[in-house]
Amino acid sequence: MSPDWPAHGGRIAPLLARYGLPADHPVIDFSANLNPLGPPAWLAEWLAGAGDALARYPDPDDDRARRAIATHDGVAPERVLVTNGGIEAIYLTAALHAGGRALVIEPTFSEYALACRQHGLTVSRLALEGPAFRLDLDAAEAALAGVDVAFLCRPNNPTGTLVPRADVERLLARAGETGTTLVVDEAFVDFTDGDERLTPLLAGAPNLLLLRSLTKLFDLPGLRIGYLLGAPALVRGARARQMPWSVNALALGLVARLLADADYLARTRDWLVGQRPAMPEAVRELGYGVPATQANYFLLGGGWQAQEAEALFAFLLRRGLLARHTHGFPGLDGRWLRLALRDGPDNARLLAALAEWRRR
Ligand SMILES: Cc1ncc(COP(=O)(O)O)c(C=O)c1O
């Protein structure tokens, strides 16, 4: 990947610079997959009153956040580890299998492979074939042989596709035979149509880890809250590798409040129902290739070369619409763009720009 393509979404400044646009060029960010409702309205007041928490170290014995998650997800507290964002859960998972062999099902979030490399794992890859990006289950089962840890993102970033639950169950059974820990990253699971969380599988699966994030759902990327669910032995192993005070006191203090905000969750659901499948379908009707998505984002492309995707990227950015490039996603290699679902007016602007591009 060329150095002037930032590795993650939400990085506006380097992309404006890349296209010679002024730093104050107004931009609607479709590149980061965050809840467009913004953080819950009560949060600002809560933070204003939380100053005391900053004058103390986070209390390692205070497990209110862990208990709130356990209650919310219907698991024992021993199965929960609160982490510094979903990202820390990924790196702890890699640390747990340091020096071993990993399988990453791609194209997917780049951090699985990076975390594995940081912890000395050898990474092998299994490709989801575009344009539908379906998992070949037989190939996946075969690929588990000799693998210590396998990463599956569900729904997948950046494709938005969701490996059927029955297929995950088969993979999990096979992983039991091969001695593999199956890691399912559920960072975007709150945005699927039905309840796709795999929590019920945990009870019978000592080799399953589920990774979650509150970042996307509550639009809180700056706060860093995530967690990991799994068998108590795996959770203890991950905790032993976690840095002291890894999760800050504000994040710990907020978990229970966030999870209890039923009104916010209902409003999120209403927004989602209004935009999906309507928005991806409207884009498809303009003649773009858009794989079926179960997430709060969708891919755009199919049959393009990277230059064509880049030309559209630049066209959108000049109109103040920031897409996510796909350089750095093996198998996509810049030939697709990823777009977040935003609110109705933003999505309408995007649609108008995409229609204009087709009319050129
Ligand atoms: C699939 C996936 N998992 C985890 C993360 C990290 O989430 P967090 O911001 O909670 O660390 C991301 C962030 O983009 C992601 O796309």
CSV table of C-alpha atoms and ligand atoms in Angstrom, one decimal:
chain,number,residue,atom,x,y,z
A,1,MET,CA,0.0,0.0,0.0
A,2,SER,CA,1.4,3.4,-0.9
A,3,PRO,CA,2.3,5.4,2.3
A,4,ASP,CA,-0.3,8.1,1.5
A,5,TRP,CA,-3.2,5.8,1.9
A,6,PRO,CA,-4.0,5.7,5.6
A,7,ALA,CA,-4.4,2.2,7.1
A,8,HIS,CA,-7.8,2.9,8.8
A,9,GLY,CA,-11.0,4.8,8.1
A,10,GLY,CA,-11.8,8.2,9.6
A,11,ARG,CA,-8.4,9.7,8.7
A,12,ILE,CA,-9.5,12.8,6.8
A,13,ALA,CA,-6.4,15.1,6.9
A,14,PRO,CA,-3.9,12.9,5.0
A,15,LEU,CA,-6.5,12.2,2.3
A,16,LEU,CA,-7.3,15.9,1.8
A,17,ALA,CA,-3.6,16.6,1.6
A,18,ARG,CA,-3.2,13.7,-1.0
A,19,TYR,CA,-5.7,15.4,-3.3
A,20,GLY,CA,-4.5,19.0,-2.7
A,21,LEU,CA,-7.7,20.0,-0.9
A,22,PRO,CA,-7.6,22.5,1.9
A,23,ALA,CA,-7.5,21.2,5.5
A,24,ASP,CA,-10.9,22.9,6.2
A,25,HIS,CA,-12.6,21.3,3.2
A,26,PRO,CA,-16.0,20.2,4.6
A,27,VAL,CA,-16.3,16.5,4.6
A,28,ILE,CA,-19.0,14.0,5.6
A,29,ASP,CA,-17.1,10.9,6.7
A,30,PHE,CA,-18.4,7.7,5.1
A,31,SER,CA,-15.1,6.0,5.8
A,32,ALA,CA,-15.5,5.1,9.5
A,33,ASN,CA,-18.4,2.8,10.3
A,34,LEU,CA,-19.8,4.6,13.3
A,35,ASN,CA,-23.4,5.1,14.5
A,36,PRO,CA,-24.5,8.4,12.9
A,37,LEU,CA,-26.8,9.1,15.9
A,38,GLY,CA,-23.6,10.3,17.7
A,39,PRO,CA,-22.9,9.4,21.3
A,40,PRO,CA,-25.9,9.2,23.7
A,41,ALA,CA,-27.0,12.7,24.6
A,42,TRP,CA,-26.6,12.2,28.3
A,43,LEU,CA,-22.9,11.4,27.9
A,44,ALA,CA,-21.6,15.0,27.9
A,45,GLU,CA,-23.2,15.7,31.3
A,46,TRP,CA,-22.0,12.4,32.7
A,47,LEU,CA,-18.5,13.2,31.6
A,48,ALA,CA,-18.6,16.7,33.1
A,49,GLY,CA,-19.4,15.1,36.5
A,50,ALA,CA,-16.8,12.3,36.2
A,51,GLY,CA,-13.7,14.4,36.9
A,52,ASP,CA,-13.1,12.6,40.2
A,53,ALA,CA,-12.5,9.3,38.3
A,54,LEU,CA,-9.5,10.9,36.6
A,55,ALA,CA,-7.7,11.6,39.8
A,56,ARG,CA,-7.6,7.9,40.7
A,57,TYR,CA,-6.2,4.8,39.1
A,58,PRO,CA,-8.8,2.5,37.7
A,59,ASP,CA,-9.6,0.1,40.5
A,60,PRO,CA,-8.5,-3.5,39.5
A,61,ASP,CA,-11.0,-5.0,41.9
A,62,ASP,CA,-13.9,-2.9,40.6
A,63,ASP,CA,-15.6,-5.4,38.3
A,64,ARG,CA,-18.9,-3.5,37.8
A,65,ALA,CA,-18.3,-3.2,34.1
A,66,ARG,CA,-17.5,-6.9,33.8
A,67,ARG,CA,-20.7,-7.7,35.7
A,68,ALA,CA,-22.8,-5.4,33.6
A,69,ILE,CA,-21.5,-7.1,30.5
A,70,ALA,CA,-22.1,-10.5,32.0
A,71,THR,CA,-25.7,-9.6,32.8
A,72,HIS,CA,-26.3,-8.0,29.5
A,73,ASP,CA,-24.9,-11.0,27.5
A,74,GLY,CA,-26.3,-13.7,29.8
A,75,VAL,CA,-22.9,-15.2,30.7
A,76,ALA,CA,-20.9,-15.8,33.9
A,77,PRO,CA,-18.6,-12.9,34.8
A,78,GLU,CA,-15.6,-15.3,34.6
A,79,ARG,CA,-16.3,-15.4,30.8
A,80,VAL,CA,-15.8,-11.7,30.4
A,81,LEU,CA,-12.7,-9.5,30.0
A,82,VAL,CA,-13.2,-5.8,29.5
A,83,THR,CA,-10.6,-4.4,27.0
A,84,ASN,CA,-9.2,-1.2,25.7
A,85,GLY,CA,-11.4,-1.2,22.6
A,86,GLY,CA,-12.1,-4.3,20.5
A,87,ILE,CA,-8.5,-3.8,19.2
A,88,GLU,CA,-7.0,-4.8,22.5
A,89,ALA,CA,-9.1,-8.0,22.5
A,90,ILE,CA,-7.6,-8.8,19.1
A,91,TYR,CA,-4.0,-8.3,20.3
A,92,LEU,CA,-4.6,-10.2,23.5
A,93,THR,CA,-6.0,-13.1,21.5
A,94,ALA,CA,-2.9,-13.1,19.3
A,95,ALA,CA,-0.7,-12.9,22.4
A,96,LEU,CA,-2.5,-15.9,23.8
A,97,HIS,CA,-1.3,-17.9,20.8
A,98,ALA,CA,2.2,-16.3,20.5
A,99,GLY,CA,4.6,-18.1,18.2
A,100,GLY,CA,1.9,-20.4,16.8
A,101,ARG,CA,0.0,-20.6,13.5
A,102,ALA,CA,-2.9,-18.4,12.6
A,103,LEU,CA,-5.5,-18.5,9.9
A,104,VAL,CA,-7.2,-15.3,8.7
A,105,ILE,CA,-10.3,-15.3,6.5
A,106,GLU,CA,-9.9,-12.5,4.1
A,107,PRO,CA,-10.5,-9.8,2.9
A,108,THR,CA,-10.9,-8.6,6.4
A,109,PHE,CA,-9.9,-6.1,9.1
A,110,SER,CA,-6.1,-5.8,8.7
A,111,GLU,CA,-5.4,-5.9,12.4
A,112,TYR,CA,-5.7,-9.7,12.8
A,113,ALA,CA,-2.7,-10.3,10.7
A,114,LEU,CA,-0.8,-7.4,12.2
A,115,ALA,CA,-1.5,-8.6,15.7
A,116,CYS,CA,-0.4,-12.1,14.8
A,117,ARG,CA,2.8,-10.8,13.3
A,118,GLN,CA,3.5,-8.7,16.4
A,119,HIS,CA,3.2,-11.9,18.5
A,120,GLY,CA,5.3,-14.1,16.2
A,121,LEU,CA,2.5,-16.1,14.7
A,122,THR,CA,2.8,-17.5,11.2
A,123,VAL,CA,-0.3,-16.3,9.3
A,124,SER,CA,-2.0,-18.2,6.5
A,125,ARG,CA,-4.9,-16.8,4.6
A,126,LEU,CA,-8.1,-18.1,3.2
A,127,ALA,CA,-9.9,-16.0,0.6
A,128,LEU,CA,-13.6,-15.2,0.5
A,129,GLU,CA,-14.3,-15.1,-3.2
A,130,GLY,CA,-15.8,-11.9,-4.6
A,131,PRO,CA,-18.1,-10.5,-5.8
A,132,ALA,CA,-20.3,-12.4,-3.2
A,133,PHE,CA,-17.5,-13.1,-0.7
A,134,ARG,CA,-19.0,-16.4,0.4
A,135,LEU,CA,-17.0,-18.7,2.6
A,136,ASP,CA,-16.1,-22.0,1.1
A,137,LEU,CA,-16.8,-24.1,4.1
A,138,ASP,CA,-14.9,-27.2,2.9
A,139,ALA,CA,-11.9,-25.1,2.2
A,140,ALA,CA,-12.1,-23.4,5.6
A,141,GLU,CA,-12.4,-26.8,7.4
A,142,ALA,CA,-9.4,-28.1,5.6
A,143,ALA,CA,-7.5,-24.9,6.3
A,144,LEU,CA,-7.9,-25.4,10.1
A,145,ALA,CA,-5.4,-28.3,10.1
A,146,GLY,CA,-2.4,-27.4,12.1
A,147,VAL,CA,-3.7,-23.9,13.0
A,148,ASP,CA,-3.7,-22.6,16.6
A,149,VAL,CA,-6.0,-19.7,16.2
A,150,ALA,CA,-8.4,-18.7,13.4
A,151,PHE,CA,-10.0,-15.2,12.9
A,152,LEU,CA,-13.4,-14.8,11.4
A,153,CYS,CA,-15.1,-11.3,11.3
A,154,ARG,CA,-18.9,-11.6,11.5
A,155,PRO,CA,-20.3,-9.5,9.9
A,156,ASN,CA,-17.2,-9.1,8.0
A,157,ASN,CA,-15.3,-5.8,7.6
A,158,PRO,CA,-15.1,-4.6,4.8
A,159,THR,CA,-17.5,-6.9,2.9
A,160,GLY,CA,-20.5,-6.7,5.2
A,161,THR,CA,-21.1,-10.4,4.6
A,162,LEU,CA,-22.2,-12.7,7.4
A,163,VAL,CA,-21.1,-16.4,7.4
A,164,PRO,CA,-24.3,-18.4,8.3
A,165,ARG,CA,-24.5,-19.5,11.9
A,166,ALA,CA,-24.7,-23.2,10.8
A,167,ASP,CA,-21.4,-22.8,9.0
A,168,VAL,CA,-19.8,-21.3,12.1
A,169,GLU,CA,-21.0,-24.2,14.1
A,170,ARG,CA,-19.4,-26.6,11.7
A,171,LEU,CA,-16.2,-24.7,11.7
A,172,LEU,CA,-16.2,-24.6,15.5
A,173,ALA,CA,-16.7,-28.4,15.6
A,174,ARG,CA,-13.8,-28.9,13.3
A,175,ALA,CA,-11.7,-26.4,15.3
A,176,GLY,CA,-12.4,-28.6,18.3
A,177,GLU,CA,-10.8,-31.5,16.4
A,178,THR,CA,-7.8,-29.5,15.2
A,179,GLY,CA,-7.1,-27.9,18.6
A,180,THR,CA,-7.8,-24.4,17.1
A,181,THR,CA,-9.2,-21.4,19.0
A,182,LEU,CA,-11.9,-19.9,16.8
A,183,VAL,CA,-12.1,-16.2,17.2
A,184,VAL,CA,-15.2,-14.5,16.0
A,185,ASP,CA,-15.0,-10.7,15.9
A,186,GLU,CA,-18.5,-9.4,16.5
A,187,ALA,CA,-17.5,-5.7,16.5
A,188,PHE,CA,-20.5,-5.0,14.1
A,189,VAL,CA,-22.9,-7.6,15.3
A,190,ASP,CA,-25.3,-5.0,16.8
A,191,PHE,CA,-26.1,-3.9,13.3
A,192,THR,CA,-27.3,-7.2,11.8
A,193,ASP,CA,-31.0,-7.8,11.0
A,194,GLY,CA,-31.7,-10.4,13.6
A,195,ASP,CA,-29.7,-11.2,16.7
A,196,GLU,CA,-26.6,-12.9,15.2
A,197,ARG,CA,-24.5,-12.8,18.4
A,198,LEU,CA,-22.9,-16.2,19.0
A,199,THR,CA,-23.1,-16.0,22.8
A,200,PRO,CA,-25.3,-19.2,23.1
A,201,LEU,CA,-22.5,-21.2,21.5
A,202,LEU,CA,-20.0,-20.3,24.3
A,203,ALA,CA,-21.4,-22.8,26.8
A,204,GLY,CA,-20.4,-25.8,24.8
A,205,ALA,CA,-17.2,-24.5,23.2
A,206,PRO,CA,-14.0,-24.2,25.2
A,207,ASN,CA,-12.3,-23.0,22.0
A,208,LEU,CA,-14.5,-20.1,21.0
A,209,LEU,CA,-13.7,-16.5,21.7
A,210,LEU,CA,-16.1,-13.7,20.8
A,211,LEU,CA,-14.7,-10.1,20.5
A,212,ARG,CA,-17.0,-7.2,20.9
A,213,SER,CA,-16.7,-3.4,20.8
A,214,LEU,CA,-18.9,-0.6,22.1
A,215,THR,CA,-17.1,1.8,19.7
A,216,LYS,CA,-19.2,1.4,16.7
A,217,LEU,CA,-22.6,1.1,18.3
A,218,PHE,CA,-22.3,4.1,20.6
A,219,ASP,CA,-20.0,6.2,18.3
A,220,LEU,CA,-17.3,6.3,20.9
A,221,PRO,CA,-14.0,5.6,19.1
A,222,GLY,CA,-12.1,8.0,21.3
A,223,LEU,CA,-13.1,6.3,24.6
A,224,ARG,CA,-11.9,2.8,23.8
A,225,ILE,CA,-14.3,0.2,25.2
A,226,GLY,CA,-14.4,-3.4,24.1
A,227,TYR,CA,-14.6,-6.9,25.6
A,228,LEU,CA,-13.8,-10.5,25.0
A,229,LEU,CA,-16.1,-13.5,25.9
A,230,GLY,CA,-14.9,-17.0,26.2
A,231,ALA,CA,-14.2,-20.0,28.3
A,232,PRO,CA,-12.8,-18.9,31.8
A,233,ALA,CA,-9.4,-20.5,31.0
A,234,LEU,CA,-9.0,-18.4,27.8
A,235,VAL,CA,-10.3,-15.3,29.6
A,236,ARG,CA,-7.8,-15.8,32.4
A,237,GLY,CA,-5.0,-16.2,29.9
A,238,ALA,CA,-5.9,-13.0,28.1
A,239,ARG,CA,-6.2,-11.1,31.4
A,240,ALA,CA,-2.7,-12.3,32.4
A,241,ARG,CA,-1.4,-10.6,29.2
A,242,GLN,CA,-3.3,-7.4,29.6
A,243,MET,CA,-1.4,-4.3,30.8
A,244,PRO,CA,-2.3,-2.9,34.2
A,245,TRP,CA,-5.0,-0.1,34.1
A,246,SER,CA,-5.5,-0.9,30.4
A,247,VAL,CA,-9.1,0.2,30.4
A,248,ASN,CA,-9.5,3.8,31.7
A,249,ALA,CA,-11.8,4.7,34.6
A,250,LEU,CA,-14.2,6.7,32.4
A,251,ALA,CA,-14.7,3.7,30.1
A,252,LEU,CA,-15.2,1.4,33.0
A,253,GLY,CA,-17.7,3.7,34.6
A,254,LEU,CA,-19.7,4.0,31.5
A,255,VAL,CA,-20.2,0.4,30.4
A,256,ALA,CA,-23.3,-0.3,32.5
A,257,ARG,CA,-24.9,3.1,31.6
A,258,LEU,CA,-24.3,2.5,27.9
A,259,LEU,CA,-25.6,-1.1,27.9
A,260,ALA,CA,-28.8,0.0,29.8
A,261,ASP,CA,-29.7,2.8,27.3
A,262,ALA,CA,-32.6,1.0,25.7
A,263,ASP,CA,-33.9,4.2,24.1
A,264,TYR,CA,-30.6,4.7,22.2
A,265,LEU,CA,-30.6,1.1,21.0
A,266,ALA,CA,-34.2,1.4,19.8
A,267,ARG,CA,-33.4,4.7,17.9
A,268,THR,CA,-30.4,2.9,16.4
A,269,ARG,CA,-32.6,0.1,15.2
A,270,ASP,CA,-35.1,2.6,13.7
A,271,TRP,CA,-32.3,4.4,11.8
A,272,LEU,CA,-30.9,1.1,10.5
A,273,VAL,CA,-34.3,-0.2,9.3
A,274,GLY,CA,-34.8,3.1,7.4
A,275,GLN,CA,-31.4,2.8,5.7
A,276,ARG,CA,-30.8,-0.9,5.1
A,277,PRO,CA,-31.5,-2.5,2.7
A,278,ALA,CA,-32.9,0.7,1.0
A,279,MET,CA,-29.5,2.5,0.6
A,280,PRO,CA,-27.4,-0.4,-0.7
A,281,GLU,CA,-30.3,-1.2,-3.1
A,282,ALA,CA,-30.6,2.3,-4.3
A,283,VAL,CA,-26.8,2.3,-5.1
A,284,ARG,CA,-27.2,-1.1,-6.9
A,285,GLU,CA,-30.0,0.4,-9.0
A,286,LEU,CA,-27.6,3.1,-10.2
A,287,GLY,CA,-25.6,0.2,-11.7
A,288,TYR,CA,-22.9,-0.3,-9.1
A,289,GLY,CA,-21.8,-3.7,-7.8
A,290,VAL,CA,-22.8,-3.9,-4.1
A,291,PRO,CA,-22.5,-7.2,-2.3
A,292,ALA,CA,-25.4,-8.1,0.1
A,293,THR,CA,-24.5,-6.6,3.4
A,294,GLN,CA,-25.5,-7.3,7.0
A,295,ALA,CA,-23.5,-4.4,8.4
A,296,ASN,CA,-23.7,-0.7,8.7
A,297,TYR,CA,-21.5,-0.3,5.6
A,298,PHE,CA,-21.3,-1.7,2.1
A,299,LEU,CA,-18.8,-2.3,-0.6
A,300,LEU,CA,-19.0,-0.6,-4.0
A,301,GLY,CA,-17.2,-1.8,-7.1
A,302,GLY,CA,-16.9,-5.2,-8.8
A,303,GLY,CA,-15.1,-5.5,-12.1
A,304,TRP,CA,-13.1,-2.2,-11.5
A,305,GLN,CA,-9.4,-1.6,-11.6
A,306,ALA,CA,-7.9,0.3,-8.7
A,307,GLN,CA,-7.6,3.4,-11.0
A,308,GLU,CA,-11.4,3.5,-11.5
A,309,ALA,CA,-12.1,3.2,-7.8
A,310,GLU,CA,-9.6,5.9,-7.1
A,311,ALA,CA,-11.2,8.2,-9.6
A,312,LEU,CA,-14.5,7.8,-8.0
A,313,PHE,CA,-12.9,8.3,-4.5
A,314,ALA,CA,-11.4,11.6,-5.7
A,315,PHE,CA,-14.7,12.7,-7.3
A,316,LEU,CA,-16.6,12.0,-4.0
A,317,LEU,CA,-14.0,13.7,-1.8
A,318,ARG,CA,-14.1,16.9,-3.9
A,319,ARG,CA,-17.9,16.9,-3.2
A,320,GLY,CA,-17.2,16.5,0.5
A,321,LEU,CA,-17.9,12.8,0.7
A,322,LEU,CA,-15.1,10.6,2.2
A,323,ALA,CA,-15.2,7.0,1.2
A,324,ARG,CA,-12.9,4.3,2.5
A,325,HIS,CA,-10.3,3.1,0.1
A,326,THR,CA,-9.6,-0.7,0.1
A,327,HIS,CA,-5.8,-0.6,-0.4
A,328,GLY,CA,-4.4,-2.9,2.2
A,329,PHE,CA,-7.3,-5.4,2.1
A,330,PRO,CA,-5.8,-8.4,0.3
A,331,GLY,CA,-8.2,-9.5,-2.4
A,332,LEU,CA,-9.7,-6.0,-2.8
A,333,ASP,CA,-6.4,-4.2,-3.4
A,334,GLY,CA,-8.0,-0.8,-4.0
A,335,ARG,CA,-10.5,-2.0,-6.6
A,336,TRP,CA,-13.5,-1.4,-4.3
A,337,LEU,CA,-14.7,1.4,-2.1
A,338,ARG,CA,-16.4,0.9,1.3
A,339,LEU,CA,-19.1,3.3,2.4
A,340,ALA,CA,-20.7,3.6,5.8
A,341,LEU,CA,-24.5,3.9,6.2
A,342,ARG,CA,-25.2,7.4,7.6
A,343,ASP,CA,-28.4,9.2,8.2
A,344,GLY,CA,-31.0,9.9,5.6
A,345,PRO,CA,-29.8,13.4,4.4
A,346,ASP,CA,-26.1,12.3,4.2
A,347,ASN,CA,-27.0,9.1,2.4
A,348,ALA,CA,-29.2,11.1,-0.1
A,349,ARG,CA,-26.2,13.4,-0.8
A,350,LEU,CA,-24.0,10.3,-1.4
A,351,LEU,CA,-26.6,8.8,-3.7
A,352,ALA,CA,-26.9,12.0,-5.7
A,353,ALA,CA,-23.1,12.1,-6.2
A,354,LEU,CA,-23.0,8.5,-7.2
A,355,ALA,CA,-25.8,9.2,-9.7
A,356,GLU,CA,-23.8,12.1,-11.1
A,357,TRP,CA,-20.7,9.9,-11.5
A,358,ARG,CA,-22.7,7.4,-13.5
A,359,ARG,CA,-24.0,10.2,-15.8
A,360,ARG,CA,-20.5,11.6,-16.7
B,1,LIG,C1,-13.8,-5.6,12.6
B,1,LIG,C2,-13.2,-4.7,13.7
B,1,LIG,N1,-12.9,-5.2,14.9
B,1,LIG,C3,-12.4,-4.4,15.8
B,1,LIG,C4,-12.2,-3.0,15.6
B,1,LIG,C5,-11.6,-2.2,16.7
B,1,LIG,O1,-12.7,-1.6,17.4
B,1,LIG,P1,-12.3,-0.7,18.6
B,1,LIG,O2,-12.4,0.7,18.1
B,1,LIG,O3,-13.4,-1.0,19.7
B,1,LIG,O4,-11.0,-1.0,19.1
B,1,LIG,C6,-12.5,-2.5,14.3
B,1,LIG,C7,-12.3,-1.1,14.1
B,1,LIG,O5,-12.5,-0.6,13.0
B,1,LIG,C8,-13.0,-3.3,13.3
B,1,LIG,O6,-13.3,-2.9,12.1
